[in-house]
């Protein structure tokens, strides 16, 4: 490039118009400028590309290089037009809400939470991902997500968060296994997700179990499906907020002795543009969580 000039959409429009009209005056009228700026734009484009696009000695005809580059120019203009159209549709369809949920949120509740803004009348298109609490907090801080339903407690690092919602949980244990210590059997390891996903929440869970005066063993699993498989095979117990999660050879008991609620809250970045609107949407998500907690 020369003189700091960059390739622009107008350069491409001039090129295509001249190639199709084969006349400077007609091409200038087509792109909405006069002939001198059109000629100047063509010279700049040829300087940028380092080739001669037109033979102007006998009319206006494409050179061999110009004919080679013309299809590329047309594709570039078409791509720019598609980009603008897509942006217009995005704006017309309402704002896009990028939502993240911790994997401990049961699927039916996740759907209820994600659809809450639409049910409340917001012109919102939802994009939803599932990730660990640590990853969700990082994505909210970086602006990759607008809102996230995370486990509590968590270190927020300047993020805003709503009230803590306590969801009831159930203990899944192998059928026929003698259980001691109330509803929670402590003679088997607990299937848990990696501590790094939500360190503070993980530690609170373990500390609550240990408050019964027994050592708590754990086995790390990738997800609740893997944990359920260990329970069914008699190798672990699992605490879940999913009231439908079960399998043959598995018994369910409410996790009330001691209470082991799934603590959730909605987090967002108050420093991002539109944070007031985001905070309002966060309350809708909280209400959806609270309705489930109250059942």
Tab-separated table of C-alpha atoms in Angstrom:
chain	number	residue	atom	x	y	z
A	1	UNK	CA	0.000	0.000	0.000
A	2	UNK	CA	1.156	3.530	-0.676
A	3	UNK	CA	0.598	6.812	1.137
A	4	UNK	CA	-1.367	5.148	3.923
A	5	UNK	CA	-4.274	4.387	1.574
A	6	UNK	CA	-6.286	1.273	2.341
A	7	UNK	CA	-8.555	-0.782	0.159
A	8	UNK	CA	-12.179	0.287	0.643
A	9	UNK	CA	-15.586	-0.849	-0.487
A	10	UNK	CA	-15.798	2.230	-2.699
A	11	UNK	CA	-12.664	1.125	-4.583
A	12	UNK	CA	-14.312	-2.215	-5.308
A	13	UNK	CA	-17.553	-0.540	-6.389
A	14	UNK	CA	-15.648	1.657	-8.856
A	15	UNK	CA	-13.807	-1.351	-10.258
A	16	UNK	CA	-16.966	-3.437	-10.778
A	17	UNK	CA	-18.988	-0.510	-12.156
A	18	UNK	CA	-16.290	0.354	-14.727
A	19	UNK	CA	-15.907	-3.279	-15.734
A	20	UNK	CA	-19.635	-3.648	-16.342
A	21	UNK	CA	-20.428	-0.213	-17.799
A	22	UNK	CA	-17.189	0.248	-19.805
A	23	UNK	CA	-17.692	4.015	-19.588
A	24	UNK	CA	-16.368	6.466	-16.975
A	25	UNK	CA	-19.400	8.750	-16.972
A	26	UNK	CA	-21.942	5.959	-16.674
A	27	UNK	CA	-19.900	4.174	-14.017
A	28	UNK	CA	-19.559	7.395	-11.999
A	29	UNK	CA	-23.326	7.934	-12.124
A	30	UNK	CA	-23.901	4.341	-11.015
A	31	UNK	CA	-21.773	4.680	-7.875
A	32	UNK	CA	-23.102	8.167	-7.108
A	33	UNK	CA	-20.003	10.283	-7.700
A	34	UNK	CA	-18.612	12.501	-10.450
A	35	UNK	CA	-16.081	11.347	-13.004
A	36	UNK	CA	-12.922	12.953	-11.477
A	37	UNK	CA	-13.271	11.174	-8.088
A	38	UNK	CA	-13.995	7.946	-9.939
A	39	UNK	CA	-10.800	8.257	-11.973
A	40	UNK	CA	-8.848	9.094	-8.837
A	41	UNK	CA	-10.329	6.093	-7.023
A	42	UNK	CA	-9.347	3.796	-9.880
A	43	UNK	CA	-5.764	5.079	-9.843
A	44	UNK	CA	-5.546	4.462	-6.097
A	45	UNK	CA	-6.932	0.949	-6.479
A	46	UNK	CA	-4.423	0.113	-9.202
A	47	UNK	CA	-1.621	1.480	-7.003
A	48	UNK	CA	-2.818	-0.611	-4.065
A	49	UNK	CA	-3.017	-3.803	-6.126
A	50	UNK	CA	0.124	-3.096	-8.103
A	51	UNK	CA	-1.549	-3.946	-11.432
A	52	UNK	CA	-3.213	-2.122	-14.310
A	53	UNK	CA	-6.907	-3.021	-14.357
A	54	UNK	CA	-8.115	-1.289	-17.515
A	55	UNK	CA	-6.800	-0.489	-20.970
A	56	UNK	CA	-7.940	3.116	-21.479
A	57	UNK	CA	-6.296	3.835	-24.815
A	58	UNK	CA	-9.331	2.749	-26.883
A	59	UNK	CA	-12.313	2.996	-24.557
A	60	UNK	CA	-12.488	1.210	-21.209
A	61	UNK	CA	-11.553	-2.470	-21.384
A	62	UNK	CA	-10.346	-4.876	-18.732
A	63	UNK	CA	-6.732	-5.931	-18.892
A	64	UNK	CA	-5.846	-9.576	-18.368
A	65	UNK	CA	-5.077	-8.800	-14.716
A	66	UNK	CA	-8.336	-6.893	-14.337
A	67	UNK	CA	-10.353	-9.816	-15.722
A	68	UNK	CA	-8.605	-12.123	-13.247
A	69	UNK	CA	-9.372	-9.900	-10.265
A	70	UNK	CA	-12.956	-8.957	-11.159
A	71	UNK	CA	-14.606	-12.120	-9.717
A	72	UNK	CA	-12.769	-11.546	-6.426
A	73	UNK	CA	-14.037	-7.975	-6.259
A	74	UNK	CA	-17.597	-9.115	-6.889
A	75	UNK	CA	-17.344	-11.766	-4.142
A	76	UNK	CA	-15.933	-9.218	-1.713
A	77	UNK	CA	-18.815	-6.806	-2.379
A	78	UNK	CA	-21.334	-9.614	-1.990
A	79	UNK	CA	-19.763	-10.629	1.324
A	80	UNK	CA	-19.931	-7.048	2.608
A	81	UNK	CA	-23.582	-6.787	1.573
A	82	UNK	CA	-24.355	-10.048	3.370
A	83	UNK	CA	-22.554	-8.769	6.460
A	84	UNK	CA	-24.716	-5.634	6.541
A	85	UNK	CA	-27.909	-7.634	5.990
A	86	UNK	CA	-27.018	-10.026	8.793
A	87	UNK	CA	-26.318	-7.110	11.103
A	88	UNK	CA	-29.661	-5.543	10.226
A	89	UNK	CA	-31.469	-8.812	10.969
A	90	UNK	CA	-29.636	-9.141	14.275
A	91	UNK	CA	-30.786	-5.651	15.248
A	92	UNK	CA	-34.354	-6.226	14.054
A	93	UNK	CA	-34.654	-9.490	15.998
A	94	UNK	CA	-33.778	-7.805	19.289
A	95	UNK	CA	-30.703	-8.010	21.459
A	96	UNK	CA	-28.741	-11.207	21.748
A	97	UNK	CA	-28.397	-12.537	25.277
A	98	UNK	CA	-25.373	-14.754	25.826
A	99	UNK	CA	-26.112	-16.919	28.822
A	100	UNK	CA	-23.947	-19.440	30.641
A	101	UNK	CA	-25.102	-22.050	33.133
A	102	UNK	CA	-23.188	-24.249	35.512
A	103	UNK	CA	-23.509	-27.968	34.643
A	104	UNK	CA	-25.126	-28.689	38.015
A	105	UNK	CA	-28.293	-26.876	36.858
A	106	UNK	CA	-30.764	-29.603	35.750
A	107	UNK	CA	-31.756	-29.483	32.083
A	108	UNK	CA	-35.469	-28.614	32.625
A	109	UNK	CA	-34.515	-25.774	34.956
A	110	UNK	CA	-31.857	-24.560	32.512
A	111	UNK	CA	-34.513	-24.317	29.806
A	112	UNK	CA	-36.881	-22.510	32.168
A	113	UNK	CA	-34.190	-20.014	33.144
A	114	UNK	CA	-33.044	-19.381	29.574
A	115	UNK	CA	-36.570	-18.755	28.327
A	116	UNK	CA	-37.551	-16.452	31.221
A	117	UNK	CA	-36.666	-13.173	29.426
A	118	UNK	CA	-38.696	-14.129	26.352
A	119	UNK	CA	-41.694	-15.138	28.472
A	120	UNK	CA	-41.455	-11.777	30.216
A	121	UNK	CA	-41.791	-9.993	26.884
A	122	UNK	CA	-38.188	-9.057	26.186
A	123	UNK	CA	-37.194	-8.991	22.507
A	124	UNK	CA	-34.274	-11.258	23.147
A	125	UNK	CA	-32.552	-14.067	21.290
A	126	UNK	CA	-30.889	-16.521	23.628
A	127	UNK	CA	-27.502	-18.124	23.121
A	128	UNK	CA	-26.704	-20.590	25.893
A	129	UNK	CA	-23.596	-22.519	26.908
A	130	UNK	CA	-22.790	-24.844	29.789
A	131	UNK	CA	-19.441	-24.548	31.521
A	132	UNK	CA	-17.838	-24.712	34.935
A	133	UNK	CA	-18.391	-21.854	37.350
A	134	UNK	CA	-14.742	-20.802	37.017
A	135	UNK	CA	-15.001	-20.678	33.223
A	136	UNK	CA	-18.326	-18.824	33.335
A	137	UNK	CA	-16.917	-16.130	35.616
A	138	UNK	CA	-13.960	-15.662	33.279
A	139	UNK	CA	-16.250	-15.381	30.256
A	140	UNK	CA	-18.545	-12.865	31.953
A	141	UNK	CA	-15.578	-10.727	32.996
A	142	UNK	CA	-14.166	-10.805	29.445
A	143	UNK	CA	-17.518	-9.943	27.866
A	144	UNK	CA	-17.952	-13.284	26.115
A	145	UNK	CA	-21.112	-13.867	28.171
A	146	UNK	CA	-23.720	-11.379	29.387
A	147	UNK	CA	-25.054	-13.431	32.292
A	148	UNK	CA	-24.126	-16.651	34.048
A	149	UNK	CA	-25.824	-18.876	36.594
A	150	UNK	CA	-22.962	-19.926	38.848
A	151	UNK	CA	-22.450	-21.937	42.005
A	152	UNK	CA	-22.164	-20.071	45.283
A	153	UNK	CA	-19.902	-19.240	47.015
A	154	UNK	CA	-17.472	-17.998	44.364
A	155	UNK	CA	-14.877	-15.255	44.153
A	156	UNK	CA	-16.475	-12.663	41.875
A	157	UNK	CA	-13.470	-10.393	41.169
A	158	UNK	CA	-15.596	-7.260	40.743
A	159	UNK	CA	-18.557	-8.880	39.015
A	160	UNK	CA	-22.078	-8.193	40.243
A	161	UNK	CA	-24.324	-11.012	41.430
A	162	UNK	CA	-27.895	-11.373	42.610
A	163	UNK	CA	-29.338	-13.125	45.606
A	164	UNK	CA	-28.380	-16.686	46.437
A	165	UNK	CA	-31.023	-19.252	45.492
A	166	UNK	CA	-31.024	-22.598	47.326
A	167	UNK	CA	-32.235	-25.561	45.281
A	168	UNK	CA	-33.174	-28.815	47.035
A	169	UNK	CA	-30.994	-31.828	46.303
A	170	UNK	CA	-31.204	-35.596	46.572
A	171	UNK	CA	-28.688	-38.207	47.634
A	172	UNK	CA	-28.400	-41.100	45.188
A	173	UNK	CA	-26.993	-44.269	46.739
A	174	UNK	CA	-26.747	-47.948	45.781
A	175	UNK	CA	-29.891	-49.860	46.695
A	176	UNK	CA	-29.415	-52.236	49.616
A	177	UNK	CA	-26.321	-50.485	50.878
A	178	UNK	CA	-26.520	-50.000	54.610
A	179	UNK	CA	-26.527	-46.288	55.269
A	180	UNK	CA	-25.275	-44.556	58.321
A	181	UNK	CA	-25.390	-40.989	59.454
A	182	UNK	CA	-28.901	-40.043	58.385
A	183	UNK	CA	-29.794	-39.625	54.713
A	184	UNK	CA	-26.174	-39.327	53.619
A	185	UNK	CA	-24.153	-42.577	53.590
A	186	UNK	CA	-20.577	-41.825	54.557
A	187	UNK	CA	-19.144	-45.296	53.939
A	188	UNK	CA	-18.806	-44.640	50.177
A	189	UNK	CA	-16.933	-41.869	48.363
A	190	UNK	CA	-18.922	-38.978	46.949
A	191	UNK	CA	-18.854	-38.533	43.185
A	192	UNK	CA	-17.933	-34.878	42.636
A	193	UNK	CA	-16.843	-32.692	39.767
A	194	UNK	CA	-13.248	-31.353	39.807
A	195	UNK	CA	-12.620	-28.871	42.604
A	196	UNK	CA	-11.067	-26.379	40.158
A	197	UNK	CA	-14.480	-25.856	38.524
A	198	UNK	CA	-15.878	-24.162	41.665
A	199	UNK	CA	-13.336	-24.259	44.504
A	200	UNK	CA	-15.260	-22.378	47.189
A	201	UNK	CA	-18.542	-24.196	46.524
A	202	UNK	CA	-16.731	-27.541	46.447
A	203	UNK	CA	-15.060	-26.827	49.797
A	204	UNK	CA	-18.354	-25.787	51.400
A	205	UNK	CA	-19.950	-29.043	50.233
A	206	UNK	CA	-17.128	-31.141	51.703
A	207	UNK	CA	-17.039	-29.135	54.943
A	208	UNK	CA	-20.780	-29.610	55.415
A	209	UNK	CA	-20.415	-33.364	55.056
A	210	UNK	CA	-17.372	-33.425	57.349
A	211	UNK	CA	-19.325	-31.580	60.034
A	212	UNK	CA	-20.913	-34.937	60.858
A	213	UNK	CA	-17.606	-36.034	62.279
A	214	UNK	CA	-16.609	-38.491	59.573
A	215	UNK	CA	-13.876	-38.337	56.996
A	216	UNK	CA	-15.277	-37.597	53.555
A	217	UNK	CA	-13.789	-39.391	50.567
A	218	UNK	CA	-14.453	-38.255	47.024
A	219	UNK	CA	-14.060	-39.578	43.513
A	220	UNK	CA	-13.873	-37.098	40.640
A	221	UNK	CA	-16.267	-37.563	37.713
A	222	UNK	CA	-16.739	-35.621	34.491
A	223	UNK	CA	-20.496	-35.177	34.899
A	224	UNK	CA	-23.554	-36.508	36.707
A	225	UNK	CA	-24.055	-39.313	34.188
A	226	UNK	CA	-20.656	-40.689	35.127
A	227	UNK	CA	-21.484	-40.240	38.798
A	228	UNK	CA	-24.774	-42.081	38.390
A	229	UNK	CA	-22.929	-45.001	36.775
A	230	UNK	CA	-20.695	-45.274	39.829
A	231	UNK	CA	-23.714	-45.187	42.115
A	232	UNK	CA	-25.490	-47.915	40.145
A	233	UNK	CA	-22.373	-50.077	40.355
A	234	UNK	CA	-22.157	-49.667	44.124
A	235	UNK	CA	-18.968	-47.575	44.090
A	236	UNK	CA	-20.110	-44.079	45.101
A	237	UNK	CA	-22.935	-41.818	46.176
A	238	UNK	CA	-24.030	-38.688	44.339
A	239	UNK	CA	-25.778	-35.481	45.398
A	240	UNK	CA	-27.850	-33.930	42.617
A	241	UNK	CA	-30.428	-31.202	42.096
A	242	UNK	CA	-31.964	-33.184	39.228
A	243	UNK	CA	-35.214	-34.632	40.590
A	244	UNK	CA	-35.456	-37.040	37.656
A	245	UNK	CA	-31.947	-38.507	37.759
A	246	UNK	CA	-32.048	-42.187	38.700
A	247	UNK	CA	-31.223	-45.677	37.474
A	248	UNK	CA	-31.881	-49.312	38.307
A	249	UNK	CA	-30.325	-50.264	41.613
A	250	UNK	CA	-30.292	-46.658	42.838
A	251	UNK	CA	-32.289	-45.204	45.724
A	252	UNK	CA	-33.029	-41.508	46.258
A	253	UNK	CA	-33.340	-39.636	49.506
A	254	UNK	CA	-33.789	-35.928	50.107
A	255	UNK	CA	-30.497	-34.372	51.154
A	256	UNK	CA	-31.741	-32.862	54.390
A	257	UNK	CA	-29.556	-34.506	57.033
A	258	UNK	CA	-27.361	-32.560	56.667
A	259	UNK	CA	-28.898	-30.093	54.184
A	260	UNK	CA	-26.859	-29.971	50.966
A	261	UNK	CA	-28.680	-27.430	48.779
A	262	UNK	CA	-27.314	-26.407	45.399
A	263	UNK	CA	-26.508	-22.749	45.912
A	264	UNK	CA	-26.859	-20.675	42.744
A	265	UNK	CA	-26.770	-17.017	41.820
A	266	UNK	CA	-26.771	-14.952	38.630
A	267	UNK	CA	-23.622	-12.969	37.829
A	268	UNK	CA	-22.922	-10.199	35.302
A	269	UNK	CA	-20.307	-7.541	34.613
A	270	UNK	CA	-21.465	-4.094	35.812
A	271	UNK	CA	-18.700	-2.436	33.792
A	272	UNK	CA	-20.025	-3.625	30.429
A	273	UNK	CA	-22.302	-1.430	28.254
A	274	UNK	CA	-25.981	-1.988	28.975
A	275	UNK	CA	-25.338	-3.334	32.464
A	276	UNK	CA	-28.586	-1.841	33.815
A	277	UNK	CA	-30.601	-3.802	31.259
A	278	UNK	CA	-28.538	-6.897	32.018
A	279	UNK	CA	-29.232	-6.519	35.738
A	280	UNK	CA	-32.962	-6.347	34.991
A	281	UNK	CA	-32.744	-9.552	32.949
A	282	UNK	CA	-30.764	-11.172	35.765
A	283	UNK	CA	-33.739	-10.673	38.068
A	284	UNK	CA	-35.945	-12.580	35.639
A	285	UNK	CA	-33.500	-15.474	35.738
A	286	UNK	CA	-33.426	-15.337	39.532
A	287	UNK	CA	-37.216	-15.497	39.670
A	288	UNK	CA	-37.172	-18.635	37.506
A	289	UNK	CA	-34.642	-20.239	39.857
A	290	UNK	CA	-36.610	-19.165	42.914
A	291	UNK	CA	-39.830	-20.737	41.619
A	292	UNK	CA	-38.080	-24.095	41.413
A	293	UNK	CA	-36.552	-23.632	44.867
A	294	UNK	CA	-39.984	-22.959	46.345
A	295	UNK	CA	-41.614	-26.150	45.022
